[in-house]
mmCIF file of C-alpha atoms in Angstrom:
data_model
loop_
_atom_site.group_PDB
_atom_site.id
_atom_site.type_symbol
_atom_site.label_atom_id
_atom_site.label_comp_id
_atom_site.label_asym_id
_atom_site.label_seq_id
_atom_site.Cartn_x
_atom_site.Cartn_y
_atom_site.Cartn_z
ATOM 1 C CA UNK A 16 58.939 25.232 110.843
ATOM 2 C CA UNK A 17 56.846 27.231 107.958
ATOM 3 C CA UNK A 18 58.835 29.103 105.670
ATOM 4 C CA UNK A 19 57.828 32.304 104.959
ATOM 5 C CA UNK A 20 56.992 31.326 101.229
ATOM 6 C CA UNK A 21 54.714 28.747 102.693
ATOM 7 C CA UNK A 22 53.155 31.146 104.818
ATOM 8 C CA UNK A 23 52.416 33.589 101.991
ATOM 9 C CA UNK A 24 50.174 30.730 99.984
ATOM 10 C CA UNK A 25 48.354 29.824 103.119
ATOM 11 C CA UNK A 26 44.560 30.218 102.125
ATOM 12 C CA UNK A 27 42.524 32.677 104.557
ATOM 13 C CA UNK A 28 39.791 30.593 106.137
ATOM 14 C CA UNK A 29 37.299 32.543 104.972
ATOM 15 C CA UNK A 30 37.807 32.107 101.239
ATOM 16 C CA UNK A 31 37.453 28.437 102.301
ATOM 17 C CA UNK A 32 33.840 29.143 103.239
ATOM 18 C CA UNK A 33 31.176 27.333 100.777
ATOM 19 C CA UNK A 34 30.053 29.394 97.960
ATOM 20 C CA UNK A 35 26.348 29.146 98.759
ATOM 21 C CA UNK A 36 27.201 30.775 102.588
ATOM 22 C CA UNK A 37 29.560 33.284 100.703
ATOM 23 C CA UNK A 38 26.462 34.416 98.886
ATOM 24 C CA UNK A 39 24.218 34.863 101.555
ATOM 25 C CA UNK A 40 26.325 37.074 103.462
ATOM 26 C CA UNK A 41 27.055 38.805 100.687
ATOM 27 C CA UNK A 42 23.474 39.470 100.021
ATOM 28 C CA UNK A 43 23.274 40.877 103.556
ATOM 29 C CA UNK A 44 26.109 43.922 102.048
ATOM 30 C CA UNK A 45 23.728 45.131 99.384
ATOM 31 C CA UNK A 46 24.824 45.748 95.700
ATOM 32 C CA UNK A 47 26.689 48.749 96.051
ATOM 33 C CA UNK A 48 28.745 47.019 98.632
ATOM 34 C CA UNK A 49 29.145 43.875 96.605
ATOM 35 C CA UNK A 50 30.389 45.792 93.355
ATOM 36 C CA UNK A 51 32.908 48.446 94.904
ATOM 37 C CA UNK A 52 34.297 46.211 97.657
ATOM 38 C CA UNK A 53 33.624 42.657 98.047
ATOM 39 C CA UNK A 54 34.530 41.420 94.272
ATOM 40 C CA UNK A 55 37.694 42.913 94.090
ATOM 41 C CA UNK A 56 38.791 40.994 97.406
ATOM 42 C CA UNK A 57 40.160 38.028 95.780
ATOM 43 C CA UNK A 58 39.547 35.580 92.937
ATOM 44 C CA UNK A 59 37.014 33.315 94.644
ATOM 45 C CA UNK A 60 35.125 36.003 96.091
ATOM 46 C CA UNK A 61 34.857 37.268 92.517
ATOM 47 C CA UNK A 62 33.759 34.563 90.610
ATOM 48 C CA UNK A 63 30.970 34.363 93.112
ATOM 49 C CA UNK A 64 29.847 37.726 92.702
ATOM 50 C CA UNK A 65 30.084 36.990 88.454
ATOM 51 C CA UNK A 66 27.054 33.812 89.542
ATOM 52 C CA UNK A 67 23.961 35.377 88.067
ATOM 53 C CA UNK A 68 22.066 33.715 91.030
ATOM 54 C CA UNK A 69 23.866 35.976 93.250
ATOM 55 C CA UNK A 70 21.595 38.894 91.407
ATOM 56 C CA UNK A 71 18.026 37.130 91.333
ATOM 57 C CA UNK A 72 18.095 40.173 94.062
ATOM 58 C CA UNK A 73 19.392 43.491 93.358
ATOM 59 C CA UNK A 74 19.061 45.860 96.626
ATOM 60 C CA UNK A 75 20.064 49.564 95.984
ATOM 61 C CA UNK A 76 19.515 51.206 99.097
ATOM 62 C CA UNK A 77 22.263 53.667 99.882
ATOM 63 C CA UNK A 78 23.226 56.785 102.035
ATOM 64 C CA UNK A 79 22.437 59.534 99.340
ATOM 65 C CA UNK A 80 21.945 62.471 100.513
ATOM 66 C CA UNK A 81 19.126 63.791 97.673
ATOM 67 C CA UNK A 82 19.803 67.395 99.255
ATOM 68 C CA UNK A 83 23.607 67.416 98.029
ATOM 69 C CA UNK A 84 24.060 65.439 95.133
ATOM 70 C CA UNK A 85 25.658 64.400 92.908
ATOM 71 C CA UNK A 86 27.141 61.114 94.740
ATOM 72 C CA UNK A 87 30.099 59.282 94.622
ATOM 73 C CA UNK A 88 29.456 56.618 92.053
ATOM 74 C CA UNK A 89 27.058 56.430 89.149
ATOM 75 C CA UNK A 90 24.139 54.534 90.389
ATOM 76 C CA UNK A 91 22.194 54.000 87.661
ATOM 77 C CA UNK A 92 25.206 52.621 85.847
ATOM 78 C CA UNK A 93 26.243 50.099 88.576
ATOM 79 C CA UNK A 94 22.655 49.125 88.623
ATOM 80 C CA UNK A 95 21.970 48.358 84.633
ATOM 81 C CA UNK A 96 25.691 46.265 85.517
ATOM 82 C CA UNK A 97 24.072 44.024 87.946
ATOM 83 C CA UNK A 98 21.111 44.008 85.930
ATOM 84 C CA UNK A 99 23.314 42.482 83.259
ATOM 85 C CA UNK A 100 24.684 39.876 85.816
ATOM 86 C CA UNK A 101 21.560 38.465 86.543
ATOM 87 C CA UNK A 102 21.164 37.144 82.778
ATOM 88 C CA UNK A 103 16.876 37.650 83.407
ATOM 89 C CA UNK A 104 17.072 35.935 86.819
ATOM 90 C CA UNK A 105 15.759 39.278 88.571
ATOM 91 C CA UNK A 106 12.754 38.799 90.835
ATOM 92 C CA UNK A 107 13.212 41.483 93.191
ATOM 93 C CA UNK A 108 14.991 45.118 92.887
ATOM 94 C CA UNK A 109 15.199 47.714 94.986
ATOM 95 C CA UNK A 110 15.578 51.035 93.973
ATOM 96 C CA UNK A 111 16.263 54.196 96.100
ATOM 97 C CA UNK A 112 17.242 57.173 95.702
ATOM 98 C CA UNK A 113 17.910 57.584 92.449
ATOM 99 C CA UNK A 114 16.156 55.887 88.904
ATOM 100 C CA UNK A 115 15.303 57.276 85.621
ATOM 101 C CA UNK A 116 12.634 55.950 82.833
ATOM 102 C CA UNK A 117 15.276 55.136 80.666
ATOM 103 C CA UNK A 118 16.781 52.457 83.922
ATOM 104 C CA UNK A 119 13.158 51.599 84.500
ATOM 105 C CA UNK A 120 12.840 50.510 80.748
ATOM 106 C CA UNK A 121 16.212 48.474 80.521
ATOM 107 C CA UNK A 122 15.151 46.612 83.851
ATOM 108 C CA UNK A 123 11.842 45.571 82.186
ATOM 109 C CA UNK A 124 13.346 44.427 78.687
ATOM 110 C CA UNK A 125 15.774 42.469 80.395
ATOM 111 C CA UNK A 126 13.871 41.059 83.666
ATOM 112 C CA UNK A 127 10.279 39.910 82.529
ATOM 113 C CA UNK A 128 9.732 37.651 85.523
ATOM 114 C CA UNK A 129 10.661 40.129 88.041
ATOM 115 C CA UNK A 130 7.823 39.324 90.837
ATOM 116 C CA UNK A 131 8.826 42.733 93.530
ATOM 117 C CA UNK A 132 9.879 46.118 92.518
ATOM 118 C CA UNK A 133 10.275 49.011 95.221
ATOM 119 C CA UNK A 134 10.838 52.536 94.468
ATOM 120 C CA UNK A 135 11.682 55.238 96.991
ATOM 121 C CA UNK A 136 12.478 58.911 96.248
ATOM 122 C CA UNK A 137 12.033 58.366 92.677
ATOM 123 C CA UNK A 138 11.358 61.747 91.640
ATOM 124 C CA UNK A 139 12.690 61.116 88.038
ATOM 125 C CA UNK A 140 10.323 58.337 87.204
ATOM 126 C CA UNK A 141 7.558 59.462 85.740
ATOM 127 C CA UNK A 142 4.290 58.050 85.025
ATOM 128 C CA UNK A 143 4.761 57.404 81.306
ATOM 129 C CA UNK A 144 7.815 55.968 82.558
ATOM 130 C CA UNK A 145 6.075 53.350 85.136
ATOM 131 C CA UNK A 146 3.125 52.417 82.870
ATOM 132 C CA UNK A 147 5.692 51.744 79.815
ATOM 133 C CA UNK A 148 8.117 49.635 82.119
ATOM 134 C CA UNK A 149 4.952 47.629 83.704
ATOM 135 C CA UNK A 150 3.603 46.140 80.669
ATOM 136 C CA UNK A 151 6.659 43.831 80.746
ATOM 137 C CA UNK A 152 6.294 42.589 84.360
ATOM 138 C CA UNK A 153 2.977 40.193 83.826
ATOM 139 C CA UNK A 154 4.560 38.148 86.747
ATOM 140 C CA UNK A 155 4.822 41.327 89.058
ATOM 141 C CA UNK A 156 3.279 40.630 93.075
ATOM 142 C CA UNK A 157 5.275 43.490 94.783
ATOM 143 C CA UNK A 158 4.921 47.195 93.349
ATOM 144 C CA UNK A 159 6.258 49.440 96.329
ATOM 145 C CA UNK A 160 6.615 53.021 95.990
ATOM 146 C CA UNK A 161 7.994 55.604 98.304
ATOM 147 C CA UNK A 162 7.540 59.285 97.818
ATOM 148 C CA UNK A 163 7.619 58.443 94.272
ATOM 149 C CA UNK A 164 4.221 60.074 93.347
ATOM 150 C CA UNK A 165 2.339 58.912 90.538
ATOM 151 C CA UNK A 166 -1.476 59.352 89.506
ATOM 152 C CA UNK A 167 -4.520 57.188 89.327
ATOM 153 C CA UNK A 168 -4.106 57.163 85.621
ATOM 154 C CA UNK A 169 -1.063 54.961 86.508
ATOM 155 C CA UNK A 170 -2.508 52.937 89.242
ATOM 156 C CA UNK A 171 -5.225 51.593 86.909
ATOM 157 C CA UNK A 172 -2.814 50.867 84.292
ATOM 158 C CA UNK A 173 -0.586 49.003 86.311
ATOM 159 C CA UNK A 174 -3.452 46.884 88.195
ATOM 160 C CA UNK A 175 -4.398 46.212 84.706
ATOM 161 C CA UNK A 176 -1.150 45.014 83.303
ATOM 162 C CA UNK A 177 -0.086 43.022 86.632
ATOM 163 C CA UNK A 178 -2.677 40.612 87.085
ATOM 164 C CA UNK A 179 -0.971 39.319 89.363
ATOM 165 C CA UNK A 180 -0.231 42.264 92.017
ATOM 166 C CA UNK A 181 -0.612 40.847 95.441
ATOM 167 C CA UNK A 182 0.849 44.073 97.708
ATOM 168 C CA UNK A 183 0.853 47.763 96.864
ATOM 169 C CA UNK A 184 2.661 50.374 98.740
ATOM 170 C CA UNK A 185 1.821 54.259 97.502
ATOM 171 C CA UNK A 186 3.295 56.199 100.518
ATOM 172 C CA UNK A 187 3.677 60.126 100.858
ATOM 173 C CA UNK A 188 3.690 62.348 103.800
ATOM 174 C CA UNK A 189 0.737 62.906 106.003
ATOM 175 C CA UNK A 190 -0.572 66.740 105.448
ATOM 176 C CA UNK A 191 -1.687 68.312 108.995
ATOM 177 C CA UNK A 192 -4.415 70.124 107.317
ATOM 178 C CA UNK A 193 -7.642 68.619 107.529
ATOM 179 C CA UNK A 194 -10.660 67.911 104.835
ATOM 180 C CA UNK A 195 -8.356 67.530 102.121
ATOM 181 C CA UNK A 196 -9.271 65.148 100.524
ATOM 182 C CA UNK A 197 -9.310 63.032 97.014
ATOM 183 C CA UNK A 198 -10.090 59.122 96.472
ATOM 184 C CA UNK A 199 -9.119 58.925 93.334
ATOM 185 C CA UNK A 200 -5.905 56.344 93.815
ATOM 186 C CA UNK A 201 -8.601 54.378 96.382
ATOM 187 C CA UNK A 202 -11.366 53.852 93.540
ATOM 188 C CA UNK A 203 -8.442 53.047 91.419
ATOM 189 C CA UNK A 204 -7.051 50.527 93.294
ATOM 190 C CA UNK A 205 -9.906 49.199 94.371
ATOM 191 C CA UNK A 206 -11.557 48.911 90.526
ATOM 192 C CA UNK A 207 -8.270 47.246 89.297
ATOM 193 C CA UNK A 208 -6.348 45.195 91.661
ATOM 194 C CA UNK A 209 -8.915 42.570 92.670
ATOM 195 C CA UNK A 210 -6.577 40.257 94.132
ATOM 196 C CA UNK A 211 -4.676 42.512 96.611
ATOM 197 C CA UNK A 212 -4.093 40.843 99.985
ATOM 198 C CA UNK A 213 -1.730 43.884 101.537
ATOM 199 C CA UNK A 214 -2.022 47.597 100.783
ATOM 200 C CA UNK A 215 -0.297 50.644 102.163
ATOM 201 C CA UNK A 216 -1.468 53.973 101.464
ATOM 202 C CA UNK A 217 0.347 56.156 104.056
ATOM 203 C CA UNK A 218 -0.873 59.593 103.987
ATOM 204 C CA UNK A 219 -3.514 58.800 101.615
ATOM 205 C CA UNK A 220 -6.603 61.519 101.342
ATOM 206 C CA UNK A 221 -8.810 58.942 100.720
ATOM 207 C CA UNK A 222 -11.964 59.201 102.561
ATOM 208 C CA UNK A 223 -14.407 56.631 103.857
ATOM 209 C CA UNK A 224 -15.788 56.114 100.900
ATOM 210 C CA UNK A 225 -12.921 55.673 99.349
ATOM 211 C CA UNK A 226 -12.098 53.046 101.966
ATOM 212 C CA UNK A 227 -15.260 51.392 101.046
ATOM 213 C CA UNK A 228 -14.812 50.866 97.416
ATOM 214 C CA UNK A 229 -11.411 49.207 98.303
ATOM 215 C CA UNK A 230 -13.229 46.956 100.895
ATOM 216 C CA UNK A 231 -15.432 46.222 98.045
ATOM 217 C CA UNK A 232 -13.031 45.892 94.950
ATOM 218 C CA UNK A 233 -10.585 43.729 97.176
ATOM 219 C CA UNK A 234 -11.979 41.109 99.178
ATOM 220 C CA UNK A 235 -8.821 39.280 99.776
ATOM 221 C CA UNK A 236 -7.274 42.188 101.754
ATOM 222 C CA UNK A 237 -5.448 40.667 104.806
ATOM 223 C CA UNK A 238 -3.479 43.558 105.815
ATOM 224 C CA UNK A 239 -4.444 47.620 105.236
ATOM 225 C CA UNK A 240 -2.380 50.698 106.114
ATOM 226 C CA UNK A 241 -4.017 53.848 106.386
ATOM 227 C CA UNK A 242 -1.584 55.650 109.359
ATOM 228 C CA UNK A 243 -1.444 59.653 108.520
ATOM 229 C CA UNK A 244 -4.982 59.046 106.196
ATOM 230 C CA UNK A 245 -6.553 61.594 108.262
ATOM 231 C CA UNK A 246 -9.424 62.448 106.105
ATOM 232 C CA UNK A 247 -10.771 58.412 106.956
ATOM 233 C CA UNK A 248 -13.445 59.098 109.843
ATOM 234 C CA UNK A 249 -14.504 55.265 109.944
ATOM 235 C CA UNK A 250 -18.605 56.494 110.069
ATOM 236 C CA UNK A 251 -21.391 54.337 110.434
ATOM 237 C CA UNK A 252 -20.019 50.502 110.933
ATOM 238 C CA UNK A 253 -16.838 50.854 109.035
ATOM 239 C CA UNK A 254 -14.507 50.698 111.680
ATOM 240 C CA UNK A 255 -16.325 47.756 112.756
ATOM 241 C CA UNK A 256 -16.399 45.963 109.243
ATOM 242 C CA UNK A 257 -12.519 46.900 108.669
ATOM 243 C CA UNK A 258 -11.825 45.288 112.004
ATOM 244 C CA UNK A 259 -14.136 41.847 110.585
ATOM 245 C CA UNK A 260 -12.428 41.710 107.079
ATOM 246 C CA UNK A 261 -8.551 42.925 107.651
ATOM 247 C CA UNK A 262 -6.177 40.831 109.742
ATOM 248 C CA UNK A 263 -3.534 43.847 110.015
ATOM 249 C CA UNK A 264 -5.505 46.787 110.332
ATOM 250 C CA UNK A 265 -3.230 50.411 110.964
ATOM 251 C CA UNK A 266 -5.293 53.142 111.686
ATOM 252 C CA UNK A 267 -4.950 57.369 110.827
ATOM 253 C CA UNK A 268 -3.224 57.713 114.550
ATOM 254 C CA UNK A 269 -1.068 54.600 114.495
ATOM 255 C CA UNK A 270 2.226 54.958 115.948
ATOM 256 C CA UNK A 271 4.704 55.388 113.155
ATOM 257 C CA UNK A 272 7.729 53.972 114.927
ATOM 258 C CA UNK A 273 8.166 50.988 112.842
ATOM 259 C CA UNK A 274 7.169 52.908 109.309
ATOM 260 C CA UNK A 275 11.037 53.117 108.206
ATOM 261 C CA UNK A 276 10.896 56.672 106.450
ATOM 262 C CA UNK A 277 10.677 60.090 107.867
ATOM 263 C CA UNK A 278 7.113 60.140 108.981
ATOM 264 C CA UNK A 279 6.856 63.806 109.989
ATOM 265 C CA UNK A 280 3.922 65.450 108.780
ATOM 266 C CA UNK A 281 3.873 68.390 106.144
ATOM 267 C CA UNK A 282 3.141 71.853 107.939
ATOM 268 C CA UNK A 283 0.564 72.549 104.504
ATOM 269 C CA UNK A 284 -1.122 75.904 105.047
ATOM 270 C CA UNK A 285 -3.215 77.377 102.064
ATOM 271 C CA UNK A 286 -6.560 78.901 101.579
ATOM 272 C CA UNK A 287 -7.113 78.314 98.444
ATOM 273 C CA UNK A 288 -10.650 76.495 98.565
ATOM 274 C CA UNK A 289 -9.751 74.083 95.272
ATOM 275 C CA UNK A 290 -7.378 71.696 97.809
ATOM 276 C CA UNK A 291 -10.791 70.879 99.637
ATOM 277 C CA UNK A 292 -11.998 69.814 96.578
ATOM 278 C CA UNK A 293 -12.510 65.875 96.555
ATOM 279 C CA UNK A 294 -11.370 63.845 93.427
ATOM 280 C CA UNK A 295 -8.595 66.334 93.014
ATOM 281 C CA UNK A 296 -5.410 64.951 91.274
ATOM 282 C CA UNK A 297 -2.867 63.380 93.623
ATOM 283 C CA UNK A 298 -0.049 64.585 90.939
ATOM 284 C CA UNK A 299 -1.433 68.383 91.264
ATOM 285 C CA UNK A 300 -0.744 68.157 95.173
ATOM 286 C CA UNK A 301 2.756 66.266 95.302
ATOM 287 C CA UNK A 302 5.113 68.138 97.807
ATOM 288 C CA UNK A 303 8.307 70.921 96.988
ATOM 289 C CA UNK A 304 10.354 67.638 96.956
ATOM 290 C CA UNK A 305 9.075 67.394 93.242
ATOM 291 C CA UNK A 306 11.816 70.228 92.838
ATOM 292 C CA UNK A 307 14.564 67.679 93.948
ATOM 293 C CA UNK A 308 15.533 64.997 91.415
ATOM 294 C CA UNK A 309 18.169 62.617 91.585
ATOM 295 C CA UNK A 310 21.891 63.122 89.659
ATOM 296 C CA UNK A 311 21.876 59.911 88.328
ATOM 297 C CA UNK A 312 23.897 59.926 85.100
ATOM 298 C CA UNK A 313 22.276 57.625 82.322
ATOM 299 C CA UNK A 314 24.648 55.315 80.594
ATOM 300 C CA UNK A 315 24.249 52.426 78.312
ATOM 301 C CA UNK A 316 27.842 51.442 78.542
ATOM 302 C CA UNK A 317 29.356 50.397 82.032
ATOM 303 C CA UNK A 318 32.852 49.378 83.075
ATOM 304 C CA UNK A 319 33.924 47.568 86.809
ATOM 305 C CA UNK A 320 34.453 50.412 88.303
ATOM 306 C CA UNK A 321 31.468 52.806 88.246
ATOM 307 C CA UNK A 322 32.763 56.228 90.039
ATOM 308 C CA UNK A 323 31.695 59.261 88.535
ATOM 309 C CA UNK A 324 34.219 61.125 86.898
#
């Protein structure tokens, strides 16, 4: 018979569970999850989340609602925290949500080999911010952004400064008026990232000849995105040379079902003639949501526990 004392020191199977398989599902919680919850567990479970392996991936996706901020813990803290854990091991981050310059800038002094960084609903990283933080990732292959608008300023700085860049994402919402246009991020991209092989540029204005200087200035492209690009009318043999040179191809009236984000389109109504203007400036046509920034508090200093007071 097992006295009760013997009972109490009994080790819970899963504690018992190797550390490299206690990682991986850990991985699968996200880093919000890890730091708040899974760490303070037990000692073993702990001293795996302390590996700086576990953090050669930091995901920060989370349930923030940007309409009613602020949220329950300090993001931005908890992030420069794992940050820290990783000891320059990051390759990949994930970033949503929330995000300053200042975070952007402590990533890329502490992570120089980060290869994939993805930004969505960014609204308080700027430009300045971006091309500043960039010049330290030479290794970057990844640059995803989400509603995160930036200008083509930016885009050729950062194709300059990654070499490297294998798969840009610029996403924003598809605009239901027609003819507006601009392919000013498309002649950027396509002038500076020569060795793209999968670009996404949902609800793009780009235009078909837009679309033609990237077929031009990227002639690795494998994949291409251009669902809610509804100023791309594929004239002449266009359609028929995208469909020779791009794997993946997603045309203007793709489904969206697989897209991840709210893909509804902006109900844009104006009649001011300048929007018809092409090679106007992306960052002089972002949407209201510009007026929405995240409550992220900036902190040098962190603790282990990260709520906001």
């Amino acid at each position: 018979m097992t006295s009760s004392s013997d009972a109490d020191e009994v080790t819970p199977p899963w504690v018992e569970l190797p550390r490299e398989i206690t990682a991986t599902i850990f991985h699968k919680l996200g880093t919000i999850e890890i730091l708040t919850t899974a760490q303070e567990v037990c000692t073993t479970w702990r001293s795996v989340c302390q590996d700086p392996d576990m953090w050669r991936s930091i995901d920060m996706r989370n349930k923030v609602n940007i309409w009613e901020m602020p949220y329950e813990y300090d993001l931005e803290k908890m992030c420069r925290h794992a940050v820290d854990r990783s000891e320059g091991q990051l390759i990949d981050i994930n970033i949503e949500n929330f995000g300053t310059d200042d975070l952007l800038l402590y990533i890329s002094q502490r992570c120089g080999r980060l290869r994939s960084l993805q930004l969505v609903f960014c609204y308080d990283i700027t430009d300045e911010g971006l091309v500043e933080a960039v010049k330290n990732f030479p290794l970057l292959e990844e640059l995803h952004l989400y509603y995160t608008p930036i200008d083509a300023t930016t885009i050729e700085i950062v194709g300059r400064s990654c070499l490297q860049l294998k798969s840009f994402k610029l996403n924003h919402r598809g605009y239901k008026i027609p003819h507006l246009v601009c392919d000013l991020d498309a002649l950027a991209i396509a002038e500076n990232m020569p060795e793209l092989r999968h670009l996404q540029l949902f609800g793009n204005k780009l235009t078909d000849d837009g679309l033609q200087a990237i077929l031009d200035g990227c002639p690795n492209l494998e994949s291409l995105d251009l669902r809610q690009c509804f100023s791309v009318d594929f004239e002449g043999n266009l359609r028929t040379l995208c469909a020779e040179r791009i794997k993946d191809l997603r045309f203007p009236n793709d489904r969206t079902d697989d897209y991840g984000f709210d893909a509804e389109l902006n109900d844009y109504e104006t009649s001011d003639d300048d929007y018809y203007i092409s090679g106007l400036s992306d960052i002089e046509m972002v949407s209201d949501y510009d007026d929405f920034s995240g409550a992220s508090l900036s902190s040098y200093e962190y603790e282990e526990e990260f709520f906001v007071d």
